[in-house]
Amino acid sequence: MRYLIGNWKSNKTFEETYQWFDQFSKIYDPVIDLTTVLAVPFPFLQEASKKKHELNLQHFALAAQDISPYPFGAYTGAVSANMLKHQIEYCIVGHSERRQYFAESHLEIANKVELLLTSEITPILCLDQPYAQKQLAAFDQKDLEKLIIAYEPLEAIGTGEPADPKQVAEVVKRIRELIQTDQTPIIYGGSTNADNARTYLEIEGVAGLLPGSSSLNPDVFSRMVHAYT
Ligand code: PGA
């Protein structure tokens, strides 16, 4: 299976969310071996889920962008994995923006992954080279096989300058060696768009893409879907 995982980050209103789905449904052409995933902000998850069913979007799933490192309990403001159990199939964890602006630690991220797996939600674990080994060491082999790993070099995120494909190929290979399994899909994220998508999809071992800004526009996002054909 291949993946296209759009991450809206902290963008859009309710109104814009409805519009996005209405426009996307008119141009979306599902691809058989591709799961298209959209990570929307928490407040829009329920409406996005309704839209997905109402518009009958095939091979399309929803994700959260983050989750609490704690289960149910006295953790004001936190959204725990078991609350979203039947609403989402995937959840991004350890995004560099979370690490940078919210000071997330490897341990918290490992806790998030554990709680997501308990709730049968697939974690999309974001990694960059400097700490990949350390973060991956927090998981046992059986858990590693249940993840999707996103290689997201910091310097390529939101800069309009994607990583050198050769570098992506090398790091993906290195991550594959570290996890010692072929089960886990490894995807690439960082300034991907409809024009460069194919370049990254052609790299050996890359099972998909994680676009941020290119997921905000339904037309660009659907053209990225088309790049998988
Ligand atoms: P970008 O974001 O596509 O806007 O660079 C990628 C990401 O944060 O995963």
PDB file of C-alpha atoms and ligand atoms in Angstrom:
ATOM      1  CA  MET A   1       0.000   0.000   0.000  1.00  0.00           C
ATOM      2  CA  ARG A   2       1.147   3.542  -0.757  1.00  0.00           C
ATOM      3  CA  TYR A   3       0.115   6.698   1.097  1.00  0.00           C
ATOM      4  CA  LEU A   4      -0.544  10.352   0.455  1.00  0.00           C
ATOM      5  CA  ILE A   5      -0.976  12.045   3.813  1.00  0.00           C
ATOM      6  CA  GLY A   6      -2.044  15.678   3.764  1.00  0.00           C
ATOM      7  CA  ASN A   7      -1.449  17.737   6.893  1.00  0.00           C
ATOM      8  CA  TRP A   8      -3.464  20.932   7.148  1.00  0.00           C
ATOM      9  CA  LYS A   9      -1.591  21.957  10.310  1.00  0.00           C
ATOM     10  CA  SER A  10      -3.337  24.835  12.137  1.00  0.00           C
ATOM     11  CA  ASN A  11      -5.270  26.150   9.156  1.00  0.00           C
ATOM     12  CA  LYS A  12      -8.854  26.611   7.889  1.00  0.00           C
ATOM     13  CA  THR A  13     -12.268  27.469   9.297  1.00  0.00           C
ATOM     14  CA  PHE A  14     -15.398  25.281   9.356  1.00  0.00           C
ATOM     15  CA  GLU A  15     -16.660  26.991   6.242  1.00  0.00           C
ATOM     16  CA  GLU A  16     -13.369  26.381   4.421  1.00  0.00           C
ATOM     17  CA  THR A  17     -13.388  22.761   5.544  1.00  0.00           C
ATOM     18  CA  TYR A  18     -16.804  22.163   3.918  1.00  0.00           C
ATOM     19  CA  GLN A  19     -15.657  23.939   0.768  1.00  0.00           C
ATOM     20  CA  TRP A  20     -12.469  21.872   0.592  1.00  0.00           C
ATOM     21  CA  PHE A  21     -14.406  18.599   0.738  1.00  0.00           C
ATOM     22  CA  ASP A  22     -17.009  19.731  -1.784  1.00  0.00           C
ATOM     23  CA  GLN A  23     -14.341  20.801  -4.266  1.00  0.00           C
ATOM     24  CA  PHE A  24     -12.104  17.807  -3.653  1.00  0.00           C
ATOM     25  CA  SER A  25     -14.950  15.313  -4.167  1.00  0.00           C
ATOM     26  CA  LYS A  26     -15.565  16.719  -7.658  1.00  0.00           C
ATOM     27  CA  ILE A  27     -11.995  16.141  -8.847  1.00  0.00           C
ATOM     28  CA  TYR A  28     -10.751  13.267  -6.689  1.00  0.00           C
ATOM     29  CA  ASP A  29      -9.949  10.137  -8.660  1.00  0.00           C
ATOM     30  CA  PRO A  30      -9.095   7.318  -6.218  1.00  0.00           C
ATOM     31  CA  VAL A  31      -6.106   5.098  -6.970  1.00  0.00           C
ATOM     32  CA  ILE A  32      -6.407   1.420  -6.154  1.00  0.00           C
ATOM     33  CA  ASP A  33      -3.161   0.859  -4.192  1.00  0.00           C
ATOM     34  CA  LEU A  34      -3.128   4.319  -2.617  1.00  0.00           C
ATOM     35  CA  THR A  35      -4.660   5.376   0.676  1.00  0.00           C
ATOM     36  CA  THR A  36      -5.234   9.110   0.676  1.00  0.00           C
ATOM     37  CA  VAL A  37      -5.237  10.474   4.215  1.00  0.00           C
ATOM     38  CA  LEU A  38      -6.089  13.950   5.430  1.00  0.00           C
ATOM     39  CA  ALA A  39      -4.978  15.210   8.854  1.00  0.00           C
ATOM     40  CA  VAL A  40      -7.349  18.020   9.852  1.00  0.00           C
ATOM     41  CA  PRO A  41      -7.418  20.017  13.108  1.00  0.00           C
ATOM     42  CA  PHE A  42      -9.381  18.359  15.961  1.00  0.00           C
ATOM     43  CA  PRO A  43     -12.493  20.604  15.733  1.00  0.00           C
ATOM     44  CA  PHE A  44     -13.068  19.591  12.097  1.00  0.00           C
ATOM     45  CA  LEU A  45     -12.676  15.831  12.484  1.00  0.00           C
ATOM     46  CA  GLN A  46     -16.333  15.092  13.003  1.00  0.00           C
ATOM     47  CA  GLU A  47     -17.522  17.205  10.083  1.00  0.00           C
ATOM     48  CA  ALA A  48     -14.733  15.843   7.877  1.00  0.00           C
ATOM     49  CA  SER A  49     -15.865  12.337   8.756  1.00  0.00           C
ATOM     50  CA  LYS A  50     -19.477  13.200   7.825  1.00  0.00           C
ATOM     51  CA  LYS A  51     -18.302  14.713   4.545  1.00  0.00           C
ATOM     52  CA  LYS A  52     -16.187  11.670   3.739  1.00  0.00           C
ATOM     53  CA  HIS A  53     -19.266   9.424   4.055  1.00  0.00           C
ATOM     54  CA  GLU A  54     -21.755  11.809   2.487  1.00  0.00           C
ATOM     55  CA  LEU A  55     -19.494  12.313  -0.549  1.00  0.00           C
ATOM     56  CA  ASN A  56     -18.563   8.625  -0.604  1.00  0.00           C
ATOM     57  CA  LEU A  57     -14.807   9.237  -0.824  1.00  0.00           C
ATOM     58  CA  GLN A  58     -13.123   5.910  -1.553  1.00  0.00           C
ATOM     59  CA  HIS A  59      -9.617   4.910  -0.385  1.00  0.00           C
ATOM     60  CA  PHE A  60      -9.746   8.021   1.758  1.00  0.00           C
ATOM     61  CA  ALA A  61      -9.108   8.182   5.504  1.00  0.00           C
ATOM     62  CA  LEU A  62      -8.846  10.802   8.216  1.00  0.00           C
ATOM     63  CA  ALA A  63      -6.045  11.490  10.647  1.00  0.00           C
ATOM     64  CA  ALA A  64      -5.431  13.654  13.679  1.00  0.00           C
ATOM     65  CA  GLN A  65      -2.286  15.787  13.759  1.00  0.00           C
ATOM     66  CA  ASP A  66      -1.350  14.955  17.321  1.00  0.00           C
ATOM     67  CA  ILE A  67      -2.637  13.163  20.412  1.00  0.00           C
ATOM     68  CA  SER A  68      -2.184  13.365  24.161  1.00  0.00           C
ATOM     69  CA  PRO A  69       0.658  11.356  25.690  1.00  0.00           C
ATOM     70  CA  TYR A  70      -1.811  10.431  28.480  1.00  0.00           C
ATOM     71  CA  PRO A  71      -4.921   8.241  28.617  1.00  0.00           C
ATOM     72  CA  PHE A  72      -8.304   9.502  29.992  1.00  0.00           C
ATOM     73  CA  GLY A  73      -7.892  11.520  33.175  1.00  0.00           C
ATOM     74  CA  ALA A  74      -7.203  14.873  34.743  1.00  0.00           C
ATOM     75  CA  TYR A  75      -5.220  16.360  31.846  1.00  0.00           C
ATOM     76  CA  THR A  76      -6.997  19.624  31.045  1.00  0.00           C
ATOM     77  CA  GLY A  77      -7.122  20.430  27.370  1.00  0.00           C
ATOM     78  CA  ALA A  78      -5.799  17.080  26.194  1.00  0.00           C
ATOM     79  CA  VAL A  79      -7.421  14.857  23.565  1.00  0.00           C
ATOM     80  CA  SER A  80      -6.660  11.209  24.281  1.00  0.00           C
ATOM     81  CA  ALA A  81      -6.386   8.422  21.719  1.00  0.00           C
ATOM     82  CA  ASN A  82      -9.363   6.466  23.020  1.00  0.00           C
ATOM     83  CA  MET A  83     -11.642   9.479  22.363  1.00  0.00           C
ATOM     84  CA  LEU A  84     -10.865   9.280  18.656  1.00  0.00           C
ATOM     85  CA  LYS A  85     -10.903   5.504  18.354  1.00  0.00           C
ATOM     86  CA  HIS A  86     -13.792   5.308  15.864  1.00  0.00           C
ATOM     87  CA  GLN A  87     -13.255   8.644  14.178  1.00  0.00           C
ATOM     88  CA  ILE A  88      -9.785   8.322  12.704  1.00  0.00           C
ATOM     89  CA  GLU A  89      -7.609   5.563  11.328  1.00  0.00           C
ATOM     90  CA  TYR A  90      -4.290   7.436  11.512  1.00  0.00           C
ATOM     91  CA  CYS A  91      -2.553  10.033  13.664  1.00  0.00           C
ATOM     92  CA  ILE A  92       0.609  12.052  13.062  1.00  0.00           C
ATOM     93  CA  VAL A  93       3.030  11.981  15.992  1.00  0.00           C
ATOM     94  CA  GLY A  94       6.354  13.652  16.628  1.00  0.00           C
ATOM     95  CA  HIS A  95       6.073  16.257  13.891  1.00  0.00           C
ATOM     96  CA  SER A  96       9.068  18.598  14.082  1.00  0.00           C
ATOM     97  CA  GLU A  97       6.709  21.536  14.737  1.00  0.00           C
ATOM     98  CA  ARG A  98       5.450  19.730  17.828  1.00  0.00           C
ATOM     99  CA  ARG A  99       9.028  18.979  18.894  1.00  0.00           C
ATOM    100  CA  GLN A 100      10.083  22.587  18.255  1.00  0.00           C
ATOM    101  CA  TYR A 101       7.155  24.692  19.493  1.00  0.00           C
ATOM    102  CA  PHE A 102       5.716  22.372  22.131  1.00  0.00           C
ATOM    103  CA  ALA A 103       8.995  20.870  23.360  1.00  0.00           C
ATOM    104  CA  GLU A 104       7.893  17.282  22.881  1.00  0.00           C
ATOM    105  CA  SER A 105      10.318  14.649  24.070  1.00  0.00           C
ATOM    106  CA  HIS A 106      11.116  11.209  22.653  1.00  0.00           C
ATOM    107  CA  LEU A 107       9.442   9.689  25.707  1.00  0.00           C
ATOM    108  CA  GLU A 108       6.179  11.603  25.196  1.00  0.00           C
ATOM    109  CA  ILE A 109       6.157  10.625  21.554  1.00  0.00           C
ATOM    110  CA  ALA A 110       6.726   6.989  22.482  1.00  0.00           C
ATOM    111  CA  ASN A 111       3.790   7.219  24.921  1.00  0.00           C
ATOM    112  CA  LYS A 112       1.579   8.656  22.192  1.00  0.00           C
ATOM    113  CA  VAL A 113       2.475   5.798  19.869  1.00  0.00           C
ATOM    114  CA  GLU A 114       1.656   3.211  22.554  1.00  0.00           C
ATOM    115  CA  LEU A 115      -1.729   4.792  23.312  1.00  0.00           C
ATOM    116  CA  LEU A 116      -2.606   5.055  19.629  1.00  0.00           C
ATOM    117  CA  LEU A 117      -1.755   1.409  19.042  1.00  0.00           C
ATOM    118  CA  THR A 118      -3.930   0.435  22.008  1.00  0.00           C
ATOM    119  CA  SER A 119      -6.791   2.338  20.346  1.00  0.00           C
ATOM    120  CA  GLU A 120      -6.069   0.679  16.996  1.00  0.00           C
ATOM    121  CA  ILE A 121      -5.098   3.951  15.344  1.00  0.00           C
ATOM    122  CA  THR A 122      -2.025   3.785  13.091  1.00  0.00           C
ATOM    123  CA  PRO A 123       0.683   6.244  14.188  1.00  0.00           C
ATOM    124  CA  ILE A 124       2.478   8.196  11.479  1.00  0.00           C
ATOM    125  CA  LEU A 125       5.789   8.769  13.226  1.00  0.00           C
ATOM    126  CA  CYS A 126       7.785  11.742  11.899  1.00  0.00           C
ATOM    127  CA  LEU A 127      11.558  11.492  12.085  1.00  0.00           C
ATOM    128  CA  ASP A 128      14.617  13.436  11.097  1.00  0.00           C
ATOM    129  CA  GLN A 129      18.149  12.087  10.897  1.00  0.00           C
ATOM    130  CA  PRO A 130      19.688  13.631  14.032  1.00  0.00           C
ATOM    131  CA  TYR A 131      17.403  11.718  16.382  1.00  0.00           C
ATOM    132  CA  ALA A 132      15.878   8.917  14.295  1.00  0.00           C
ATOM    133  CA  GLN A 133      17.919   6.202  15.968  1.00  0.00           C
ATOM    134  CA  LYS A 134      17.159   7.448  19.464  1.00  0.00           C
ATOM    135  CA  GLN A 135      13.424   7.771  18.807  1.00  0.00           C
ATOM    136  CA  LEU A 136      13.170   4.379  17.134  1.00  0.00           C
ATOM    137  CA  ALA A 137      14.976   2.742  20.052  1.00  0.00           C
ATOM    138  CA  ALA A 138      11.882   3.488  22.167  1.00  0.00           C
ATOM    139  CA  PHE A 139       9.856   0.835  20.312  1.00  0.00           C
ATOM    140  CA  ASP A 140       9.971  -2.905  20.215  1.00  0.00           C
ATOM    141  CA  GLN A 141       9.963  -4.759  16.924  1.00  0.00           C
ATOM    142  CA  LYS A 142       6.297  -5.684  16.972  1.00  0.00           C
ATOM    143  CA  ASP A 143       5.274  -2.036  17.438  1.00  0.00           C
ATOM    144  CA  LEU A 144       7.646  -0.803  14.726  1.00  0.00           C
ATOM    145  CA  GLU A 145       5.782  -3.004  12.269  1.00  0.00           C
ATOM    146  CA  LYS A 146       2.512  -1.214  13.018  1.00  0.00           C
ATOM    147  CA  LEU A 147       3.772   2.280  12.223  1.00  0.00           C
ATOM    148  CA  ILE A 148       4.058   4.431   9.163  1.00  0.00           C
ATOM    149  CA  ILE A 149       7.367   6.308   9.337  1.00  0.00           C
ATOM    150  CA  ALA A 150       7.678   9.735   7.714  1.00  0.00           C
ATOM    151  CA  TYR A 151      11.179  10.999   6.992  1.00  0.00           C
ATOM    152  CA  GLU A 152      10.842  14.752   7.398  1.00  0.00           C
ATOM    153  CA  PRO A 153      14.094  16.703   7.182  1.00  0.00           C
ATOM    154  CA  LEU A 154      13.674  19.927   9.146  1.00  0.00           C
ATOM    155  CA  GLU A 155      15.273  22.128   6.499  1.00  0.00           C
ATOM    156  CA  ALA A 156      12.759  20.958   3.865  1.00  0.00           C
ATOM    157  CA  ILE A 157       9.583  21.609   5.849  1.00  0.00           C
ATOM    158  CA  GLY A 158       7.635  24.683   4.776  1.00  0.00           C
ATOM    159  CA  THR A 159      10.621  26.116   2.925  1.00  0.00           C
ATOM    160  CA  GLY A 160       9.646  25.351  -0.665  1.00  0.00           C
ATOM    161  CA  GLU A 161      12.968  23.550  -0.962  1.00  0.00           C
ATOM    162  CA  PRO A 162      12.496  19.788  -0.805  1.00  0.00           C
ATOM    163  CA  ALA A 163      15.398  17.539   0.163  1.00  0.00           C
ATOM    164  CA  ASP A 164      17.777  16.214  -2.456  1.00  0.00           C
ATOM    165  CA  PRO A 165      16.242  12.943  -3.729  1.00  0.00           C
ATOM    166  CA  LYS A 166      19.640  11.223  -3.278  1.00  0.00           C
ATOM    167  CA  GLN A 167      19.647  12.213   0.382  1.00  0.00           C
ATOM    168  CA  VAL A 168      16.076  10.952   0.764  1.00  0.00           C
ATOM    169  CA  ALA A 169      17.077   7.615  -0.783  1.00  0.00           C
ATOM    170  CA  GLU A 170      20.030   7.264   1.614  1.00  0.00           C
ATOM    171  CA  VAL A 171      18.114   8.181   4.748  1.00  0.00           C
ATOM    172  CA  VAL A 172      15.171   5.952   3.858  1.00  0.00           C
ATOM    173  CA  LYS A 173      17.634   3.088   3.429  1.00  0.00           C
ATOM    174  CA  ARG A 174      19.235   3.896   6.774  1.00  0.00           C
ATOM    175  CA  ILE A 175      15.844   3.982   8.528  1.00  0.00           C
ATOM    176  CA  ARG A 176      14.997   0.637   6.919  1.00  0.00           C
ATOM    177  CA  GLU A 177      18.220  -0.817   8.350  1.00  0.00           C
ATOM    178  CA  LEU A 178      17.417   0.584  11.779  1.00  0.00           C
ATOM    179  CA  ILE A 179      13.908  -0.851  11.930  1.00  0.00           C
ATOM    180  CA  GLN A 180      14.937  -4.231  10.469  1.00  0.00           C
ATOM    181  CA  THR A 181      11.597  -4.895   8.830  1.00  0.00           C
ATOM    182  CA  ASP A 182      10.071  -4.498   5.397  1.00  0.00           C
ATOM    183  CA  GLN A 183       6.579  -4.280   6.903  1.00  0.00           C
ATOM    184  CA  THR A 184       6.732  -0.599   7.828  1.00  0.00           C
ATOM    185  CA  PRO A 185       5.974   1.911   5.066  1.00  0.00           C
ATOM    186  CA  ILE A 186       8.435   4.830   4.943  1.00  0.00           C
ATOM    187  CA  ILE A 187       7.213   8.052   3.360  1.00  0.00           C
ATOM    188  CA  TYR A 188       8.832  11.424   2.674  1.00  0.00           C
ATOM    189  CA  GLY A 189       7.620  14.890   3.676  1.00  0.00           C
ATOM    190  CA  GLY A 190       9.023  18.386   3.101  1.00  0.00           C
ATOM    191  CA  SER A 191       7.918  20.830   0.388  1.00  0.00           C
ATOM    192  CA  THR A 192       6.329  18.190  -1.804  1.00  0.00           C
ATOM    193  CA  ASN A 193       3.835  19.355  -4.423  1.00  0.00           C
ATOM    194  CA  ALA A 194       2.057  18.236  -7.583  1.00  0.00           C
ATOM    195  CA  ASP A 195       5.126  18.979  -9.715  1.00  0.00           C
ATOM    196  CA  ASN A 196       7.780  17.162  -7.698  1.00  0.00           C
ATOM    197  CA  ALA A 197       5.649  14.299  -6.309  1.00  0.00           C
ATOM    198  CA  ARG A 198       6.698  11.774  -8.946  1.00  0.00           C
ATOM    199  CA  THR A 199      10.406  12.429  -8.336  1.00  0.00           C
ATOM    200  CA  TYR A 200      10.023  11.339  -4.705  1.00  0.00           C
ATOM    201  CA  LEU A 201       7.634   8.479  -5.432  1.00  0.00           C
ATOM    202  CA  GLU A 202      10.200   6.998  -7.802  1.00  0.00           C
ATOM    203  CA  ILE A 203      12.815   6.718  -5.038  1.00  0.00           C
ATOM    204  CA  GLU A 204      13.348   3.120  -4.009  1.00  0.00           C
ATOM    205  CA  GLY A 205      11.759   2.389  -0.653  1.00  0.00           C
ATOM    206  CA  VAL A 206       9.548   5.503  -0.581  1.00  0.00           C
ATOM    207  CA  ALA A 207       5.923   4.432  -0.044  1.00  0.00           C
ATOM    208  CA  GLY A 208       4.359   7.860  -0.217  1.00  0.00           C
ATOM    209  CA  LEU A 209       4.379  11.540   0.638  1.00  0.00           C
ATOM    210  CA  LEU A 210       3.339  13.833   3.449  1.00  0.00           C
ATOM    211  CA  PRO A 211       2.534  17.288   2.063  1.00  0.00           C
ATOM    212  CA  GLY A 212       1.627  20.202   4.310  1.00  0.00           C
ATOM    213  CA  SER A 213       0.835  23.340   2.336  1.00  0.00           C
ATOM    214  CA  SER A 214       0.058  21.349  -0.834  1.00  0.00           C
ATOM    215  CA  SER A 215      -2.847  19.681   0.967  1.00  0.00           C
ATOM    216  CA  LEU A 216      -4.618  22.979   1.638  1.00  0.00           C
ATOM    217  CA  ASN A 217      -5.750  23.425  -1.935  1.00  0.00           C
ATOM    218  CA  PRO A 218      -8.045  20.569  -3.094  1.00  0.00           C
ATOM    219  CA  ASP A 219      -6.944  20.995  -6.689  1.00  0.00           C
ATOM    220  CA  VAL A 220      -3.225  20.673  -5.866  1.00  0.00           C
ATOM    221  CA  PHE A 221      -3.911  17.772  -3.494  1.00  0.00           C
ATOM    222  CA  SER A 222      -5.927  15.860  -6.107  1.00  0.00           C
ATOM    223  CA  ARG A 223      -3.130  16.426  -8.627  1.00  0.00           C
ATOM    224  CA  MET A 224      -0.785  14.858  -6.094  1.00  0.00           C
ATOM    225  CA  VAL A 225      -3.125  11.842  -5.965  1.00  0.00           C
ATOM    226  CA  HIS A 226      -2.818  11.658  -9.740  1.00  0.00           C
ATOM    227  CA  ALA A 227       0.998  11.523  -9.454  1.00  0.00           C
ATOM    228  CA  TYR A 228       0.604   7.991  -8.025  1.00  0.00           C
ATOM    229  CA  THR A 229      -0.890   6.665 -11.284  1.00  0.00           C
TER     230      THR A 229
HETATM  231  P1  PGA B   1       5.260  21.270   3.721  1.00  0.00           P
HETATM  232  O1  PGA B   1       5.044  20.543   5.127  1.00  0.00           O
HETATM  233  O2  PGA B   1       4.788  20.298   2.668  1.00  0.00           O
HETATM  234  O3  PGA B   1       4.402  22.498   3.795  1.00  0.00           O
HETATM  235  O4  PGA B   1       6.702  21.537   3.602  1.00  0.00           O
HETATM  236  C1  PGA B   1       5.455  19.231   5.249  1.00  0.00           C
HETATM  237  C2  PGA B   1       5.295  18.740   6.649  1.00  0.00           C
HETATM  238  O5  PGA B   1       5.310  19.528   7.606  1.00  0.00           O
HETATM  239  O6  PGA B   1       5.164  17.541   6.826  1.00  0.00           O
END
